[in-house]
PDB file of C-alpha atoms in Angstrom:
ATOM      1  CA  MET A   1       0.000   0.000   0.000  1.00 50.00           C
ATOM      2  CA  ASN A   2       1.429   3.382  -0.896  1.00 67.00           C
ATOM      3  CA  THR A   3       1.605   6.114   1.715  1.00 72.00           C
ATOM      4  CA  TYR A   4      -1.377   8.105   0.403  1.00 70.00           C
ATOM      5  CA  LYS A   5      -3.749   5.142   0.524  1.00 73.00           C
ATOM      6  CA  GLN A   6      -2.357   4.122   3.884  1.00 74.00           C
ATOM      7  CA  TYR A   7      -2.909   7.636   5.232  1.00 71.00           C
ATOM      8  CA  ILE A   8      -6.558   7.643   4.075  1.00 70.00           C
ATOM      9  CA  PHE A   9      -7.071   4.155   5.522  1.00 70.00           C
ATOM     10  CA  ASN A  10      -5.588   5.190   8.876  1.00 67.00           C
ATOM     11  CA  LEU A  11      -7.594   8.406   8.857  1.00 61.00           C
ATOM     12  CA  LEU A  12     -10.855   6.500   8.455  1.00 64.00           C
ATOM     13  CA  LEU A  13      -9.965   4.021  11.181  1.00 67.00           C
ATOM     14  CA  ASN A  14      -8.532   6.531  13.613  1.00 67.00           C
ATOM     15  CA  LEU A  15     -10.806   9.547  13.951  1.00 66.00           C
ATOM     16  CA  LYS A  16      -8.346  11.153  16.370  1.00 65.00           C
ATOM     17  CA  ASP A  17      -6.172  12.155  13.402  1.00 62.00           C
ATOM     18  CA  LEU A  18      -9.181  13.694  11.674  1.00 63.00           C
ATOM     19  CA  ARG A  19     -10.065  15.686  14.788  1.00 64.00           C
ATOM     20  CA  GLU A  20      -6.473  16.888  15.129  1.00 66.00           C
ATOM     21  CA  TRP A  21      -6.385  18.000  11.498  1.00 64.00           C
ATOM     22  CA  ALA A  22      -9.796  19.692  11.589  1.00 65.00           C
ATOM     23  CA  PHE A  23      -9.298  21.525  14.853  1.00 63.00           C
ATOM     24  CA  LYS A  24      -5.555  22.214  14.783  1.00 70.00           C
ATOM     25  CA  THR A  25      -6.530  25.763  13.985  1.00 72.00           C
ATOM     26  CA  PRO A  26     -10.112  26.820  14.651  1.00 76.00           C
ATOM     27  CA  THR A  27     -10.302  28.364  11.193  1.00 83.00           C
ATOM     28  CA  ARG A  28     -10.034  25.044   9.336  1.00 86.00           C
ATOM     29  CA  ILE A  29     -13.797  24.404   9.409  1.00 88.00           C
ATOM     30  CA  VAL A  30     -14.537  27.994   8.300  1.00 90.00           C
ATOM     31  CA  GLU A  31     -12.086  27.606   5.399  1.00 92.00           C
ATOM     32  CA  LEU A  32     -13.740  24.377   4.248  1.00 92.00           C
ATOM     33  CA  VAL A  33     -17.305  25.633   4.626  1.00 92.00           C
ATOM     34  CA  SER A  34     -16.553  28.873   2.791  1.00 94.00           C
ATOM     35  CA  GLY A  35     -14.643  27.019   0.065  1.00 95.00           C
ATOM     36  CA  PHE A  36     -17.381  24.467  -0.556  1.00 95.00           C
ATOM     37  CA  ILE A  37     -20.173  27.053  -0.527  1.00 94.00           C
ATOM     38  CA  ALA A  38     -18.231  29.137  -3.052  1.00 94.00           C
ATOM     39  CA  PHE A  39     -17.531  26.007  -5.116  1.00 96.00           C
ATOM     40  CA  PHE A  40     -21.192  25.032  -5.423  1.00 92.00           C
ATOM     41  CA  PHE A  41     -22.470  28.614  -5.728  1.00 87.00           C
ATOM     42  CA  SER A  42     -20.112  29.404  -8.603  1.00 87.00           C
ATOM     43  CA  SER A  43     -20.709  25.999 -10.212  1.00 89.00           C
ATOM     44  CA  ALA A  44     -24.408  26.771 -10.516  1.00 83.00           C
ATOM     45  CA  PHE A  45     -23.686  29.988 -12.412  1.00 80.00           C
ATOM     46  CA  ILE A  46     -20.940  28.441 -14.551  1.00 84.00           C
ATOM     47  CA  MET A  47     -23.385  25.736 -15.689  1.00 83.00           C
ATOM     48  CA  ASP A  48     -25.597  28.602 -16.914  1.00 72.00           C
ATOM     49  CA  LEU A  49     -28.634  27.917 -14.843  1.00 67.00           C
ATOM     50  CA  SER A  50     -30.213  31.081 -16.215  1.00 64.00           C
ATOM     51  CA  PHE A  51     -33.709  30.114 -15.122  1.00 68.00           C
ATOM     52  CA  TYR A  52     -32.552  30.839 -11.550  1.00 67.00           C
ATOM     53  CA  ILE A  53     -31.523  34.375 -12.449  1.00 65.00           C
ATOM     54  CA  THR A  54     -35.036  35.264 -13.607  1.00 66.00           C
ATOM     55  CA  ASN A  55     -36.629  34.233 -10.296  1.00 68.00           C
ATOM     56  CA  HIS A  56     -36.678  35.832  -6.872  1.00 67.00           C
ATOM     57  CA  PRO A  57     -34.210  36.272  -5.053  1.00 69.00           C
ATOM     58  CA  TYR A  58     -31.653  35.774  -7.838  1.00 68.00           C
ATOM     59  CA  ARG A  59     -32.981  38.450 -10.210  1.00 68.00           C
ATOM     60  CA  ASN A  60     -30.207  40.939  -9.511  1.00 69.00           C
ATOM     61  CA  PHE A  61     -27.491  38.384 -10.177  1.00 70.00           C
ATOM     62  CA  SER A  62     -27.998  39.194 -13.848  1.00 66.00           C
ATOM     63  CA  TYR A  63     -25.713  42.182 -13.153  1.00 67.00           C
ATOM     64  CA  LEU A  64     -23.000  39.740 -12.044  1.00 66.00           C
ATOM     65  CA  SER A  65     -23.599  37.333 -14.891  1.00 68.00           C
ATOM     66  CA  SER A  66     -20.108  37.402 -16.392  1.00 75.00           C
ATOM     67  CA  LYS A  67     -18.976  33.818 -16.703  1.00 79.00           C
ATOM     68  CA  TRP A  68     -15.372  34.840 -16.047  1.00 84.00           C
ATOM     69  CA  LEU A  69     -16.353  36.223 -12.653  1.00 84.00           C
ATOM     70  CA  TRP A  70     -17.848  32.881 -11.682  1.00 83.00           C
ATOM     71  CA  VAL A  71     -14.846  30.988 -13.091  1.00 90.00           C
ATOM     72  CA  LEU A  72     -12.580  33.164 -10.934  1.00 91.00           C
ATOM     73  CA  MET A  73     -14.716  32.414  -7.883  1.00 91.00           C
ATOM     74  CA  PHE A  74     -14.612  28.709  -8.768  1.00 95.00           C
ATOM     75  CA  ILE A  75     -10.789  28.748  -8.989  1.00 95.00           C
ATOM     76  CA  LEU A  76     -10.498  30.655  -5.704  1.00 95.00           C
ATOM     77  CA  SER A  77     -12.809  28.153  -4.015  1.00 95.00           C
ATOM     78  CA  ILE A  78     -10.648  25.242  -5.159  1.00 95.00           C
ATOM     79  CA  MET A  79      -7.572  27.083  -3.890  1.00 95.00           C
ATOM     80  CA  GLN A  80      -9.315  27.626  -0.538  1.00 94.00           C
ATOM     81  CA  ILE A  81     -10.198  23.941  -0.219  1.00 93.00           C
ATOM     82  CA  ILE A  82      -6.645  22.867  -1.103  1.00 92.00           C
ATOM     83  CA  CYS A  83      -5.101  25.344   1.350  1.00 91.00           C
ATOM     84  CA  ALA A  84      -7.479  24.167   4.074  1.00 88.00           C
ATOM     85  CA  GLY A  85      -6.379  20.590   3.456  1.00 85.00           C
ATOM     86  CA  ARG A  86      -2.737  21.376   4.067  1.00 84.00           C
ATOM     87  CA  SER A  87      -1.174  22.311   7.389  1.00 78.00           C
ATOM     88  CA  THR A  88       1.959  24.161   6.320  1.00 85.00           C
ATOM     89  CA  LEU A  89       2.737  27.776   7.123  1.00 87.00           C
ATOM     90  CA  LYS A  90       2.727  28.676   3.425  1.00 90.00           C
ATOM     91  CA  SER A  91      -0.764  27.236   2.931  1.00 89.00           C
ATOM     92  CA  ASN A  92      -1.978  28.992   6.084  1.00 89.00           C
ATOM     93  CA  LEU A  93      -0.688  32.315   4.725  1.00 90.00           C
ATOM     94  CA  LYS A  94      -2.489  31.760   1.417  1.00 93.00           C
ATOM     95  CA  SER A  95      -5.611  30.591   3.203  1.00 92.00           C
ATOM     96  CA  ALA A  96      -5.680  33.765   5.313  1.00 92.00           C
ATOM     97  CA  GLN A  97      -5.534  35.870   2.151  1.00 93.00           C
ATOM     98  CA  LEU A  98      -8.315  33.815   0.576  1.00 95.00           C
ATOM     99  CA  LEU A  99     -10.467  34.215   3.695  1.00 93.00           C
ATOM    100  CA  LEU A 100     -10.111  37.979   3.341  1.00 94.00           C
ATOM    101  CA  TRP A 101     -11.067  37.850  -0.349  1.00 95.00           C
ATOM    102  CA  PHE A 102     -14.041  35.600   0.328  1.00 94.00           C
ATOM    103  CA  SER A 103     -15.174  37.961   3.051  1.00 94.00           C
ATOM    104  CA  LEU A 104     -15.407  40.638   0.371  1.00 94.00           C
ATOM    105  CA  VAL A 105     -17.096  38.247  -2.078  1.00 91.00           C
ATOM    106  CA  TRP A 106     -19.724  37.183   0.475  1.00 92.00           C
ATOM    107  CA  ILE A 107     -20.571  40.761   1.423  1.00 93.00           C
ATOM    108  CA  ILE A 108     -21.028  41.623  -2.266  1.00 88.00           C
ATOM    109  CA  ILE A 109     -23.322  38.610  -2.694  1.00 87.00           C
ATOM    110  CA  ALA A 110     -25.249  39.619   0.450  1.00 88.00           C
ATOM    111  CA  VAL A 111     -25.725  43.125  -0.972  1.00 86.00           C
ATOM    112  CA  VAL A 112     -26.971  41.672  -4.273  1.00 83.00           C
ATOM    113  CA  PHE A 113     -29.520  39.622  -2.334  1.00 82.00           C
ATOM    114  CA  ALA A 114     -30.510  42.746  -0.372  1.00 84.00           C
ATOM    115  CA  THR A 115     -31.123  44.751  -3.553  1.00 82.00           C
ATOM    116  CA  ASP A 116     -33.858  42.295  -4.498  1.00 76.00           C
ATOM    117  CA  TYR A 117     -35.957  43.660  -1.649  1.00 74.00           C
ATOM    118  CA  PRO A 118     -38.983  43.339  -1.156  1.00 71.00           C
ATOM    119  CA  PRO A 119     -39.311  40.722   0.163  1.00 71.00           C
ATOM    120  CA  LEU A 120     -36.002  40.346   1.958  1.00 73.00           C
ATOM    121  CA  SER A 121     -34.543  36.881   1.479  1.00 76.00           C
ATOM    122  CA  THR A 122     -32.440  34.816   3.830  1.00 82.00           C
ATOM    123  CA  GLY A 123     -29.507  35.113   1.416  1.00 80.00           C
ATOM    124  CA  PHE A 124     -28.777  38.587   2.733  1.00 83.00           C
ATOM    125  CA  PHE A 125     -28.370  37.354   6.295  1.00 87.00           C
ATOM    126  CA  THR A 126     -26.687  34.061   5.427  1.00 90.00           C
ATOM    127  CA  TYR A 127     -23.944  35.530   3.269  1.00 89.00           C
ATOM    128  CA  GLY A 128     -23.600  38.592   5.489  1.00 91.00           C
ATOM    129  CA  ILE A 129     -22.938  36.359   8.493  1.00 92.00           C
ATOM    130  CA  LEU A 130     -20.583  34.202   6.399  1.00 93.00           C
ATOM    131  CA  SER A 131     -18.678  37.358   5.464  1.00 93.00           C
ATOM    132  CA  VAL A 132     -18.243  38.342   9.122  1.00 92.00           C
ATOM    133  CA  VAL A 133     -17.183  34.807  10.069  1.00 91.00           C
ATOM    134  CA  ASN A 134     -14.617  34.787   7.233  1.00 93.00           C
ATOM    135  CA  LEU A 135     -13.267  38.158   8.327  1.00 91.00           C
ATOM    136  CA  THR A 136     -12.980  36.985  11.942  1.00 91.00           C
ATOM    137  CA  ALA A 137     -11.223  33.787  10.827  1.00 90.00           C
ATOM    138  CA  TYR A 138      -8.861  35.871   8.691  1.00 91.00           C
ATOM    139  CA  PHE A 139      -7.845  38.028  11.671  1.00 90.00           C
ATOM    140  CA  TYR A 140      -7.284  34.960  13.852  1.00 88.00           C
ATOM    141  CA  LEU A 141      -5.301  33.063  11.200  1.00 88.00           C
ATOM    142  CA  ASP A 142      -3.283  36.171  10.321  1.00 89.00           C
ATOM    143  CA  HIS A 143      -2.363  36.653  13.991  1.00 88.00           C
ATOM    144  CA  LEU A 144      -1.440  32.956  14.261  1.00 87.00           C
ATOM    145  CA  ASN A 145       0.707  33.151  11.121  1.00 88.00           C
ATOM    146  CA  LYS A 146       2.522  36.274  12.318  1.00 90.00           C
ATOM    147  CA  SER A 147       3.366  34.606  15.629  1.00 88.00           C
ATOM    148  CA  LYS A 148       4.684  31.528  13.800  1.00 87.00           C
ATOM    149  CA  LEU A 149       6.793  33.729  11.529  1.00 89.00           C
ATOM    150  CA  LYS A 150       8.259  35.469  14.610  1.00 89.00           C
ATOM    151  CA  GLU A 151       9.208  32.062  16.049  1.00 88.00           C
ATOM    152  CA  ILE A 152      10.993  31.132  12.828  1.00 86.00           C
ATOM    153  CA  ASN A 153      12.901  34.416  12.583  1.00 76.00           C
TER     154      ASN A 153
END
C-alpha cells in the first residue's frame, strides 16, 4: 500500500487524526465551509442555470452574470479547499488571504440579495454572516501566522 492510501485508511480508522487536522486551527472548518459554498455557488452559475436568475431572489445576479467572474470564484474556491487541506505555514498564509477575499465576495453577494428587496430573502443574512465569520477567521489566522513567523525568525 502506498503512503497516500495508507494515510486515508488510517484516517478512516482513527478519527483522532481527523479531529487533530480539523481543529488544529479553529479556522479550518470555516475555510472548508466557505470554500465548498463558493464552489457550489459558482458551479451553478458556470453551468448557466439562467432560469434561476429570472426568479426571486436571484434576479439581480444578472448584473454579475459574467462567466469569467464565476470561473474566478470557482478557482479561488478550489484554492481555498486545497489550502485548508494542508497544514503548512505557506498554505496557512495563502488561506488567510483567501479568507479575506471571500469575506469581500460574500458581502457583495449579500448586498446583491438585499437589492432584491422586497421581500427580503435569507440570502442577505446568510452571506452577510458568512462574510463576518470569514473576516474573523482571517484576523485569527493572520495573527497565528505572524506569531509563527516570529518564532521562525
